[in-house]
N, CA, C and O atoms as a DFTB+ gen file, in Angstrom:
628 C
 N C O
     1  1      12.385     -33.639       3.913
     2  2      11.728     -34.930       3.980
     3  2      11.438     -35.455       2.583
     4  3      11.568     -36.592       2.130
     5  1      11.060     -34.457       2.083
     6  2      10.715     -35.180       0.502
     7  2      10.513     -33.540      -0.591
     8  3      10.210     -32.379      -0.316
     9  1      10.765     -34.055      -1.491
    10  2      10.387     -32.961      -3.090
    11  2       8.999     -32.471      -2.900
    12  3       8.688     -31.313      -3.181
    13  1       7.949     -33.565      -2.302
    14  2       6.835     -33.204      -2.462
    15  2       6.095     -32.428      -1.438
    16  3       4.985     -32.034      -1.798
    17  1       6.405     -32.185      -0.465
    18  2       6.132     -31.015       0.393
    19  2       7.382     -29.554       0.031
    20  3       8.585     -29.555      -0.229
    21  1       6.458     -28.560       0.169
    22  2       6.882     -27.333      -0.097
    23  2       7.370     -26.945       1.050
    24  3       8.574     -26.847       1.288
    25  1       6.367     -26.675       1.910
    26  2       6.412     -25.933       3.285
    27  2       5.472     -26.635       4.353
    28  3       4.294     -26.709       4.006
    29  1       5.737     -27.069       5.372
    30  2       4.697     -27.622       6.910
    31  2       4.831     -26.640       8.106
    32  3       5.896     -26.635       8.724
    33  1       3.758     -25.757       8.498
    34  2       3.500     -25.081       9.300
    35  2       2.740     -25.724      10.697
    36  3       1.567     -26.092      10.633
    37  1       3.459     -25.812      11.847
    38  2       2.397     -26.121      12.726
    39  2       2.098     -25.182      13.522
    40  3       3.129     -24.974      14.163
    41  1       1.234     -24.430      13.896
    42  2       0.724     -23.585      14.757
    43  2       1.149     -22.869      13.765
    44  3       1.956     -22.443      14.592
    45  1       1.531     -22.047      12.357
    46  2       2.180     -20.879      12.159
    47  2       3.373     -21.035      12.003
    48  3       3.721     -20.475      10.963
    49  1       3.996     -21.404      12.394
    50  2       5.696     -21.973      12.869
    51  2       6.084     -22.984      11.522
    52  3       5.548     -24.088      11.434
    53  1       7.170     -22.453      10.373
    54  2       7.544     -22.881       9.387
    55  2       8.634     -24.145      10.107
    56  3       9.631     -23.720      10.692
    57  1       8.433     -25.529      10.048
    58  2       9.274     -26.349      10.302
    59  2      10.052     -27.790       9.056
    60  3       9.568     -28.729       8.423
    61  1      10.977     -27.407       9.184
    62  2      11.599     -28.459       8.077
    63  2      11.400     -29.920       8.724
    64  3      10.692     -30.365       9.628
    65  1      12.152     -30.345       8.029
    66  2      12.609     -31.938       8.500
    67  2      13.195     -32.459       9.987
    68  3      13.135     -33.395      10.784
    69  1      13.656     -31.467       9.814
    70  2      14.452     -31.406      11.622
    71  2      13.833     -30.954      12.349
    72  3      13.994     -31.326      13.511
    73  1      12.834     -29.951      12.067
    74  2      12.171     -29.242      13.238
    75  2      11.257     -30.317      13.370
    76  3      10.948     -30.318      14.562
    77  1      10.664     -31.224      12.795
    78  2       9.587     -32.202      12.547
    79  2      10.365     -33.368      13.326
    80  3       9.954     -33.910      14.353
    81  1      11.222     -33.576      12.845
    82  2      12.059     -34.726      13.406
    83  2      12.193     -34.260      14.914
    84  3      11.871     -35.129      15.724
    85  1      12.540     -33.246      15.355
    86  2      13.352     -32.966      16.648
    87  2      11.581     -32.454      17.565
    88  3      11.558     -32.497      18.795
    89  1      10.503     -32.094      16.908
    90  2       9.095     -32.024      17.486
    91  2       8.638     -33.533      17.902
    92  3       8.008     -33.777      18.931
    93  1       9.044     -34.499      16.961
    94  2       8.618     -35.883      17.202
    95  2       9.125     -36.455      18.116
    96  3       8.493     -37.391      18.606
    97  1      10.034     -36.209      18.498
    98  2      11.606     -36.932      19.092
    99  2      10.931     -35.962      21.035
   100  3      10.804     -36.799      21.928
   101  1      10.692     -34.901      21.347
   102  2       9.531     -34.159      21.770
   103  2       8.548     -34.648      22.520
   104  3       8.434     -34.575      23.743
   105  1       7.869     -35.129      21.773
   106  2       6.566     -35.917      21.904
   107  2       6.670     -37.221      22.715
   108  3       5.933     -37.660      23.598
   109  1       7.978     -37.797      22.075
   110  2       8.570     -39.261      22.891
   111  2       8.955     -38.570      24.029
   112  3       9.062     -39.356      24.971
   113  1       9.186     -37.523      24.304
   114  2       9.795     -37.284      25.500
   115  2      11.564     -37.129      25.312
   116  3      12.328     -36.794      26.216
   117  1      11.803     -37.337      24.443
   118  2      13.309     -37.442      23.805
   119  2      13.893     -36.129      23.652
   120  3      13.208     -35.196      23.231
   121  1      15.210     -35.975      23.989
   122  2      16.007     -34.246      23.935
   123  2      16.456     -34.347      22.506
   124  3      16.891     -35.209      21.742
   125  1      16.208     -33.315      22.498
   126  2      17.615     -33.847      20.761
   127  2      18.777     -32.950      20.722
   128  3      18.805     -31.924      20.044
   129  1      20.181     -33.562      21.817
   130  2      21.377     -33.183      21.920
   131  2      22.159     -32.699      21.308
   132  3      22.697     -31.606      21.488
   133  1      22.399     -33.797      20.136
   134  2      23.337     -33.507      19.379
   135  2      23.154     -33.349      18.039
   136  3      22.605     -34.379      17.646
   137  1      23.332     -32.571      17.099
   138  2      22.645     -32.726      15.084
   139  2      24.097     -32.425      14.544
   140  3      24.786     -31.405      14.554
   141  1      24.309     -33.788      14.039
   142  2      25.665     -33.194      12.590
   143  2      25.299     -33.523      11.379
   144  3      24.693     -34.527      11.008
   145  1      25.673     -32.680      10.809
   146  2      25.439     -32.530       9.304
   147  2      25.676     -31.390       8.508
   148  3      26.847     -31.021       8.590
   149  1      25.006     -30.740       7.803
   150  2      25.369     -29.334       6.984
   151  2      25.745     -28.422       8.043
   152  3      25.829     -28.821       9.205
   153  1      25.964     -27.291       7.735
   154  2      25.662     -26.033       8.263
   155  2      24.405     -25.488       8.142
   156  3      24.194     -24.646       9.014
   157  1      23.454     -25.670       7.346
   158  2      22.377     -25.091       7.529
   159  2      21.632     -25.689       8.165
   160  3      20.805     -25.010       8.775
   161  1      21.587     -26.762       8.277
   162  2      20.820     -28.192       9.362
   163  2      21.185     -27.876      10.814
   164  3      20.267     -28.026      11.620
   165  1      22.580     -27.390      11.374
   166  2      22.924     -27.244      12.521
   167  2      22.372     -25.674      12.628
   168  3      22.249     -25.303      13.795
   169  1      22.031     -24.719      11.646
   170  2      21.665     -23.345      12.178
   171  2      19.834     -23.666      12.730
   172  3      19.162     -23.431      13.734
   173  1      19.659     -24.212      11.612
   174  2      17.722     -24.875      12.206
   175  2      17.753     -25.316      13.524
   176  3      17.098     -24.737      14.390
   177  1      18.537     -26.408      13.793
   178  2      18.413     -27.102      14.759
   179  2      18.199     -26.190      16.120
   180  3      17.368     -26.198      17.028
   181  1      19.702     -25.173      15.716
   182  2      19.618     -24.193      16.969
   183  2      18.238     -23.231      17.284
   184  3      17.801     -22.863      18.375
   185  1      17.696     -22.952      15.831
   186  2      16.650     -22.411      16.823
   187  2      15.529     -22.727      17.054
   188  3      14.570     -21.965      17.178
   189  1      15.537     -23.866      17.134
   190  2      14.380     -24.531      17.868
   191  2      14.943     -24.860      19.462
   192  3      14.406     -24.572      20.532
   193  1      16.164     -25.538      19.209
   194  2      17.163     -26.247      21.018
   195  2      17.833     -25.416      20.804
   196  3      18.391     -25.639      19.730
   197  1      18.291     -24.051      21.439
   198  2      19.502     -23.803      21.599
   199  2      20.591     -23.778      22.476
   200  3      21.514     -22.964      22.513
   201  1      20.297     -25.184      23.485
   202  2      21.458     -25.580      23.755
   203  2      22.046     -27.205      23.267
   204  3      22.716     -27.935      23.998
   205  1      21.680     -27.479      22.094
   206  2      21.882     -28.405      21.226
   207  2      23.296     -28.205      20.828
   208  3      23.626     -27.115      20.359
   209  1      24.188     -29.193      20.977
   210  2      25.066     -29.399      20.136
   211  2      25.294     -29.328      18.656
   212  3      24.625     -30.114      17.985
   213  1      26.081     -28.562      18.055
   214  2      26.141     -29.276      16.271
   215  2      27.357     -29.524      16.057
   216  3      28.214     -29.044      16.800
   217  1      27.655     -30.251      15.094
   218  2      28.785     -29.981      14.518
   219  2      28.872     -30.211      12.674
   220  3      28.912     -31.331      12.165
   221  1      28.888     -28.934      11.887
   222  2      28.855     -29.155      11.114
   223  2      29.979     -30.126      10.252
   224  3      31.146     -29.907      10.578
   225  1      29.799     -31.066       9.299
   226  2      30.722     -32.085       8.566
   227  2      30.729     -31.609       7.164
   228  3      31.457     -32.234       6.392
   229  1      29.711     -30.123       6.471
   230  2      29.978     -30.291       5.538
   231  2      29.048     -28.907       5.068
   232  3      28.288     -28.342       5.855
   233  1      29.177     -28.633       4.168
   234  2      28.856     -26.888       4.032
   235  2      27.873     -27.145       2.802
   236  3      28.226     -27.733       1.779
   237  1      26.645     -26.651       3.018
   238  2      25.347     -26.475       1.963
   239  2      26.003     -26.313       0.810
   240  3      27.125     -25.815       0.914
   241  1      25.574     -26.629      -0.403
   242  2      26.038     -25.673      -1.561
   243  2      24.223     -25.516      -2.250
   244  3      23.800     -24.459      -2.718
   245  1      23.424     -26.752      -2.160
   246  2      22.315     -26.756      -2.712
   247  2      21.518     -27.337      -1.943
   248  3      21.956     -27.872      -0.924
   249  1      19.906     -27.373      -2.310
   250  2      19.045     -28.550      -1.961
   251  2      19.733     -30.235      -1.723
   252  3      19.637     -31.000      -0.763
   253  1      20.407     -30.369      -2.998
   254  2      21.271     -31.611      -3.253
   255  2      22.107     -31.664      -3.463
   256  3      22.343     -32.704      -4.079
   257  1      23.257     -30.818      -3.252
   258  2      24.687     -30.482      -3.087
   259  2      25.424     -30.115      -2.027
   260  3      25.267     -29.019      -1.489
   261  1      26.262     -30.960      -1.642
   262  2      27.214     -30.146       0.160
   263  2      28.447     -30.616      -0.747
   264  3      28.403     -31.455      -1.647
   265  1      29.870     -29.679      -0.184
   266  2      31.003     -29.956       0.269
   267  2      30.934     -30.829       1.686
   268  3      30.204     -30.515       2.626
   269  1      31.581     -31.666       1.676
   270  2      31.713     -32.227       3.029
   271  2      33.209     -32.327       3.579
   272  3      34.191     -31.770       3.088
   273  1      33.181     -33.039       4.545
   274  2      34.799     -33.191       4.937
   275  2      35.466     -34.866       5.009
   276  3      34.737     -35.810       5.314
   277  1      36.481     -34.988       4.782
   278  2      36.834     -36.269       4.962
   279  2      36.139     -37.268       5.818
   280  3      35.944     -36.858       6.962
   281  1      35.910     -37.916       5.682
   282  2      35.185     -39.119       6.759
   283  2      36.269     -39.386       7.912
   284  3      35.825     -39.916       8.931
   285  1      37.633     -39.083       7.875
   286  2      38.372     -39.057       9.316
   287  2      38.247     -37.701       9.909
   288  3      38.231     -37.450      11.114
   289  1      38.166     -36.909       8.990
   290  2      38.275     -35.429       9.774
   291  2      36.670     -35.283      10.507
   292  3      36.412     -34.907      11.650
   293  1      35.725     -35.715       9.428
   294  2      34.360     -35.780      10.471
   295  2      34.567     -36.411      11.476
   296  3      34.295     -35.774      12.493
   297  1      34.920     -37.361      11.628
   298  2      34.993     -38.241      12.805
   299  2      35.544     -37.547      14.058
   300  3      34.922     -37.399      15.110
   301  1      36.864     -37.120      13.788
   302  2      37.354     -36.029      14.909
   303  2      36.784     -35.104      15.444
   304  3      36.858     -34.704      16.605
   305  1      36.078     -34.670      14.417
   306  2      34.683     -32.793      14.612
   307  2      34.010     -33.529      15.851
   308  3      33.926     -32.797      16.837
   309  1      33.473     -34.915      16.031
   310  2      32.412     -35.399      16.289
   311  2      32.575     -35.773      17.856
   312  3      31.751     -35.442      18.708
   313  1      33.759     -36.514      18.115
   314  2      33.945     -37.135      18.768
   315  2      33.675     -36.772      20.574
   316  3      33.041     -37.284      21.497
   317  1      34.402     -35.814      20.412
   318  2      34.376     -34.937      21.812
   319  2      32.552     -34.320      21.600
   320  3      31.768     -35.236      21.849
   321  1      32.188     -33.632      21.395
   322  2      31.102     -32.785      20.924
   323  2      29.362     -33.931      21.486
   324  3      28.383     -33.718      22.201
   325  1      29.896     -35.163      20.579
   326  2      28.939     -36.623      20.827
   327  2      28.963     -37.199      22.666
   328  3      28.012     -37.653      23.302
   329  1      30.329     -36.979      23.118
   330  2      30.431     -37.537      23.932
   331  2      29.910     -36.432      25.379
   332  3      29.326     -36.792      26.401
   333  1      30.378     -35.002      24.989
   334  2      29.728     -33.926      25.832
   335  2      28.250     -34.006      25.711
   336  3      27.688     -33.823      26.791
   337  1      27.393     -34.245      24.619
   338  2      26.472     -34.014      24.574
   339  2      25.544     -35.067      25.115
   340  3      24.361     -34.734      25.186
   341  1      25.975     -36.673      25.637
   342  2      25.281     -37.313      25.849
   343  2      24.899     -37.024      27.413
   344  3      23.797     -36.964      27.958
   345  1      26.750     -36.804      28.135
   346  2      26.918     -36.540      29.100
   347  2      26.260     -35.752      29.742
   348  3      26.171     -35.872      30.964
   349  1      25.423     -34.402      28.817
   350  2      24.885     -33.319      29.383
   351  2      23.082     -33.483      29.628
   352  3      22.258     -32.861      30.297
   353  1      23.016     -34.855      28.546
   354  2      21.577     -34.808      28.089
   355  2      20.964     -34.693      28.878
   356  3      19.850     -34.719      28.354
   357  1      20.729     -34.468      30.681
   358  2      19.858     -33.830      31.054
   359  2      19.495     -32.401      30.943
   360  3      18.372     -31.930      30.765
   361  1      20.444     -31.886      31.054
   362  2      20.109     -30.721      31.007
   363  2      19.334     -29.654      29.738
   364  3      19.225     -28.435      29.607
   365  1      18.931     -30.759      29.001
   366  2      18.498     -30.442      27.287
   367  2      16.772     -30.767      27.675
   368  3      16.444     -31.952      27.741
   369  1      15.727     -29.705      27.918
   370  2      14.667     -30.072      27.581
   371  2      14.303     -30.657      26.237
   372  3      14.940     -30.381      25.220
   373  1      12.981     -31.694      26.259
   374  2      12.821     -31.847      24.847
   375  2      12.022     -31.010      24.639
   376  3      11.303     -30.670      25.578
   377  1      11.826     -30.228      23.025
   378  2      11.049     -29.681      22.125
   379  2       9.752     -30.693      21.887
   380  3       9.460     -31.386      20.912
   381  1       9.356     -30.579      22.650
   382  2       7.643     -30.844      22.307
   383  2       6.940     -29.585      22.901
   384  3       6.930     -28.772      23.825
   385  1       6.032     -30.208      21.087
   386  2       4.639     -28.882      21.449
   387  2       3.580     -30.357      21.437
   388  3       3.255     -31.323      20.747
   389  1       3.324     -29.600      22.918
   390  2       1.961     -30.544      23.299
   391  2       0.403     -30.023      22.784
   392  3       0.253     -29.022      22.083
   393  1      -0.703     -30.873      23.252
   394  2      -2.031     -30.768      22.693
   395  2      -2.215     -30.465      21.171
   396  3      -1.454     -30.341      20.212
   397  1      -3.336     -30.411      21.341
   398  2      -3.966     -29.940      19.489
   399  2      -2.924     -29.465      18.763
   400  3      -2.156     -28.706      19.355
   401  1      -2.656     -29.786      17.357
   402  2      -2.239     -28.151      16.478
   403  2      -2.458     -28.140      15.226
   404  3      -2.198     -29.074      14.467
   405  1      -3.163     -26.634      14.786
   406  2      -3.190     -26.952      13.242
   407  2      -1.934     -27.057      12.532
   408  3      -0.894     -26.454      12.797
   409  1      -2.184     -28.064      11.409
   410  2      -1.145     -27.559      10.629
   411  2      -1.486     -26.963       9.123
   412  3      -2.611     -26.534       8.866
   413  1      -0.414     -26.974       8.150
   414  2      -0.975     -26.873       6.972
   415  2       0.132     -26.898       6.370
   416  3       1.158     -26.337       6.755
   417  1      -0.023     -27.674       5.200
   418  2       0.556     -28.285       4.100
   419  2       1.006     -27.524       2.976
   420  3       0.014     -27.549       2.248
   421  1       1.811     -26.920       2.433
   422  2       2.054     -26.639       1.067
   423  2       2.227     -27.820       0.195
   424  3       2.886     -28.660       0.808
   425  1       1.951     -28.161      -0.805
   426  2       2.326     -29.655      -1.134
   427  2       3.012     -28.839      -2.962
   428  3       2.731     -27.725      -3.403
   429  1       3.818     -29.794      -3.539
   430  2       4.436     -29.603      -4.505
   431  2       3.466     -29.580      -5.519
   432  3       3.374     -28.639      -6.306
   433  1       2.597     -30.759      -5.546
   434  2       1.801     -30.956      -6.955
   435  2       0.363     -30.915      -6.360
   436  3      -0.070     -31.361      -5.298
   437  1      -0.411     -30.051      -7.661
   438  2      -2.020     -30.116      -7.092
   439  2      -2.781     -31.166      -6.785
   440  3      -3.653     -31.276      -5.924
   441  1      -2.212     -32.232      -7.877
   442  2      -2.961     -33.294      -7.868
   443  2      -2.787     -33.946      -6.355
   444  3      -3.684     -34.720      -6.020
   445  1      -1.943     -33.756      -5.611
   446  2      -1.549     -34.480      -4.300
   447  2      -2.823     -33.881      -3.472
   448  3      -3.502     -34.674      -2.818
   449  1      -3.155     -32.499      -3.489
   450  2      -4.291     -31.841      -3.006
   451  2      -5.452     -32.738      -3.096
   452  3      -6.216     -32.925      -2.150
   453  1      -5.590     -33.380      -4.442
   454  2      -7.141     -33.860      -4.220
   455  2      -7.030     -35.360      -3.618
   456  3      -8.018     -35.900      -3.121
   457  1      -5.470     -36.153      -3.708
   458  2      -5.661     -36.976      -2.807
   459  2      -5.726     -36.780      -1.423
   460  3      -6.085     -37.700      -0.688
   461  1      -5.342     -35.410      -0.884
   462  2      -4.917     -35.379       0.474
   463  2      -6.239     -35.131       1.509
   464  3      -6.534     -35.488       2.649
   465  1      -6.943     -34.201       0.306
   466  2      -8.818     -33.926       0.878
   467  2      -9.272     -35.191       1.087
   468  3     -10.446     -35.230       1.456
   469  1      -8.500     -36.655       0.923
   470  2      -9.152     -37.903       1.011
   471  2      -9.311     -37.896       2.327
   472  3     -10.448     -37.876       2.799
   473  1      -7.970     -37.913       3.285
   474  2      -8.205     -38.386       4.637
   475  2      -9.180     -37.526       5.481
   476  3      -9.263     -36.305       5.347
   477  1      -9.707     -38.048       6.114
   478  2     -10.467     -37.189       7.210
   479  2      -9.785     -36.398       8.119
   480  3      -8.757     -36.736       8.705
   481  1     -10.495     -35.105       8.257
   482  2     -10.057     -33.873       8.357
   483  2      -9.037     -33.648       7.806
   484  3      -8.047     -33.479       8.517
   485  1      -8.911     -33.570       6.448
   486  2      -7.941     -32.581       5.928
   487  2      -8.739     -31.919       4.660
   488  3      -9.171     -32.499       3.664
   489  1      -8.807     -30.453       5.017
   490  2      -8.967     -29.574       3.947
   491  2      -8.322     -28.876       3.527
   492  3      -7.219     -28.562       3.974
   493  1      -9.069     -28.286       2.160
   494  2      -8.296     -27.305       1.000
   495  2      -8.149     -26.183       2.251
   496  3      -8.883     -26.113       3.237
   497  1      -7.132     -25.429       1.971
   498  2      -6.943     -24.011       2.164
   499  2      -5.895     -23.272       1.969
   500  3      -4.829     -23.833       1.717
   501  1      -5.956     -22.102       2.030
   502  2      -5.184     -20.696       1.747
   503  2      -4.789     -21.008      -0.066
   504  3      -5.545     -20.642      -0.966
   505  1      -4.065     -21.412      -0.195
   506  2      -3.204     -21.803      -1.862
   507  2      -4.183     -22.899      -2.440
   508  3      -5.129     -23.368      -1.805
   509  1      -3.894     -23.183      -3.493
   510  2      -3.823     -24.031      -4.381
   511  2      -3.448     -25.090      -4.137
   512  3      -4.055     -26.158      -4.218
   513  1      -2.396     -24.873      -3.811
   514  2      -1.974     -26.433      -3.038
   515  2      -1.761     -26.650      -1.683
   516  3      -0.839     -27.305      -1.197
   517  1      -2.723     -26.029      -1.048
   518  2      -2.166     -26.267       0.117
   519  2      -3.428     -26.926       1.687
   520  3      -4.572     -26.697       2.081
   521  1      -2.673     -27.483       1.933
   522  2      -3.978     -28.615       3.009
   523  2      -3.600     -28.021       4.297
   524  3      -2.530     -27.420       4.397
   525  1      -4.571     -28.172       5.495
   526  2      -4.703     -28.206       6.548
   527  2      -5.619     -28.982       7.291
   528  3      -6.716     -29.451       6.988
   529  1      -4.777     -29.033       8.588
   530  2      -6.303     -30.513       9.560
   531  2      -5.431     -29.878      10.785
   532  3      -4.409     -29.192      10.747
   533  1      -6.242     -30.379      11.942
   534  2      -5.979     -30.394      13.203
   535  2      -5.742     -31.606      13.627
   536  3      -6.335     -32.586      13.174
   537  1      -4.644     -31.674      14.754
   538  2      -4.147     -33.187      15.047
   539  2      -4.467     -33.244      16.215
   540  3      -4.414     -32.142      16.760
   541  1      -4.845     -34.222      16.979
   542  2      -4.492     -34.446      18.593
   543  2      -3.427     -33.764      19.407
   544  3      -3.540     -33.020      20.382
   545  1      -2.062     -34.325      18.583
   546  2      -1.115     -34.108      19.292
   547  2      -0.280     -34.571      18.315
   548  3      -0.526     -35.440      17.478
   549  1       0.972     -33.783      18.508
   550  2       2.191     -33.852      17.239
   551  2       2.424     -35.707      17.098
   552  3       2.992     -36.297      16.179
   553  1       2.025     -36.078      17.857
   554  2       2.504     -37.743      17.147
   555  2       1.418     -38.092      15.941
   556  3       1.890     -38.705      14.984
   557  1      -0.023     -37.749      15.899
   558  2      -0.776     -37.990      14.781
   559  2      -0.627     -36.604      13.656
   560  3      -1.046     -36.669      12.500
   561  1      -0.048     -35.540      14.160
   562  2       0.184     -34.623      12.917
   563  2       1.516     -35.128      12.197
   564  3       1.522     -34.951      10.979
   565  1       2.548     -35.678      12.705
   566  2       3.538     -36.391      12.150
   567  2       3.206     -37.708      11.431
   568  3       4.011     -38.278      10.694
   569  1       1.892     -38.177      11.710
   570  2       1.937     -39.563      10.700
   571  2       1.027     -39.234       9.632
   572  3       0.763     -39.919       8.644
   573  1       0.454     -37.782      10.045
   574  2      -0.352     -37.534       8.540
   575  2       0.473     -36.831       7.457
   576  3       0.330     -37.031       6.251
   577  1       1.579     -35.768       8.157
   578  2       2.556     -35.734       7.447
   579  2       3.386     -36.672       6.380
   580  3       3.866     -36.472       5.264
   581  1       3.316     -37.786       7.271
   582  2       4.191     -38.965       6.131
   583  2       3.240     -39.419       5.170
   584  3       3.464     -39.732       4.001
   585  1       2.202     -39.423       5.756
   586  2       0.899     -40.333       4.342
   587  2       1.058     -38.988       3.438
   588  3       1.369     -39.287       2.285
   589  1       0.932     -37.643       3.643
   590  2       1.224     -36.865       2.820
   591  2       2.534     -37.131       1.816
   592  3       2.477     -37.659       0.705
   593  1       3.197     -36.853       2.191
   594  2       4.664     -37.461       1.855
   595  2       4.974     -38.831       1.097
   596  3       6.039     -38.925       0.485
   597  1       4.022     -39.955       1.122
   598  2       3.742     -40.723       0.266
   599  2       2.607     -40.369      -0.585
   600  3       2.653     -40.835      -1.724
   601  1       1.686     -39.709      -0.307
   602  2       0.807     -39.001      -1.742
   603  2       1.060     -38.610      -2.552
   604  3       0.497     -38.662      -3.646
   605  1       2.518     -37.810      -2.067
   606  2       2.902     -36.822      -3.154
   607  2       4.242     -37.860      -4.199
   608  3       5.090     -37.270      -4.869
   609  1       4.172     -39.321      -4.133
   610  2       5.359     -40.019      -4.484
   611  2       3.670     -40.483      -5.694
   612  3       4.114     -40.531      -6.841
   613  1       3.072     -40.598      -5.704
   614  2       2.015     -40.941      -6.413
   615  2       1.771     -40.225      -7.766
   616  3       1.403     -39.051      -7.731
   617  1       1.941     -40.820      -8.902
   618  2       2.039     -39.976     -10.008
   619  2       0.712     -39.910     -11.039
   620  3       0.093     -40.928     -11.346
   621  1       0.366     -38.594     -11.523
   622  2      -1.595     -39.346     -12.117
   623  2      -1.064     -39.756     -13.455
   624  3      -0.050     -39.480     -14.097
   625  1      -2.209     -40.585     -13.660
   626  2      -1.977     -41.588     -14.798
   627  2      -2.222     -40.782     -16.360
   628  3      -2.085     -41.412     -17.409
């Protein structure tokens, strides 16, 4: 999601971008069928859905580096795979975690820490940099996530 989160734990449970994305998607009530992209994006995906479709288009090399594949040859990977997977989408529970959950924040920079103790309920804990609050329900732990995520785009003067 961004440079400036380290790590987001909800309940315990280390979740990236996708697991966040595909928890939100959850919450709407939404399956999340199909994920293309890296190979390491389609191994996440699986273990959260594992009867999720992937199809990888392009092989990790870094944080900010993939090999990918031609934009016709992706297209082909995709095609059949997109079209099974819509076809199937009932049979794909969505990944939602319902009620309360803590989470907690690793954040990149300290200084993001003392903006983040701004919002209500969120405190210091475990690290140095690291926040926690309790949410309602993953749709308000996902929008404190993003105000996080713009805190940490905030540079001190």
């Amino acid at each position: 999601m961004s440079d400036a989160l380290l790590d987001v734990r909800v309940d315990g449970r280390s979740l990236g971008e996708i697991g966040l994305n595909a928890a939100l998607a959850g919450h709407l009530g939404v399956p999340v069928v199909l994920l293309s992209g890296d190979d390491a994006a389609c191994t996440e995906v699986r273990e959260l859905v594992p009867v999720v479709r992937t199809v990888a288009v392009k092989e990790a090399l870094g944080q900010f580096a993939a090999a990918g594949l031609h934009p016709e040859e992706a297209r082909e990977r995709l095609r059949r795979p997109a079209a099974e997977a819509v076809a199937g989408r009932e049979e794909v529970r969505p990944f939602a975690l319902s009620g309360p959950r803590t989470v907690e924040v690793d954040l990149a920079a300290a200084h993001t820490v003392d903006l983040a103790v701004l919002i209500p309920g969120v405190t210091r804990a475990g690290g140095a940099r690291t926040v926690t609050f309790t949410a309602a329900g993953f749709g308000e732990a996902y929008r404190v996530v993003l105000l996080l995520v713009q805190l940490g785009s905030i540079r001190p003067v």
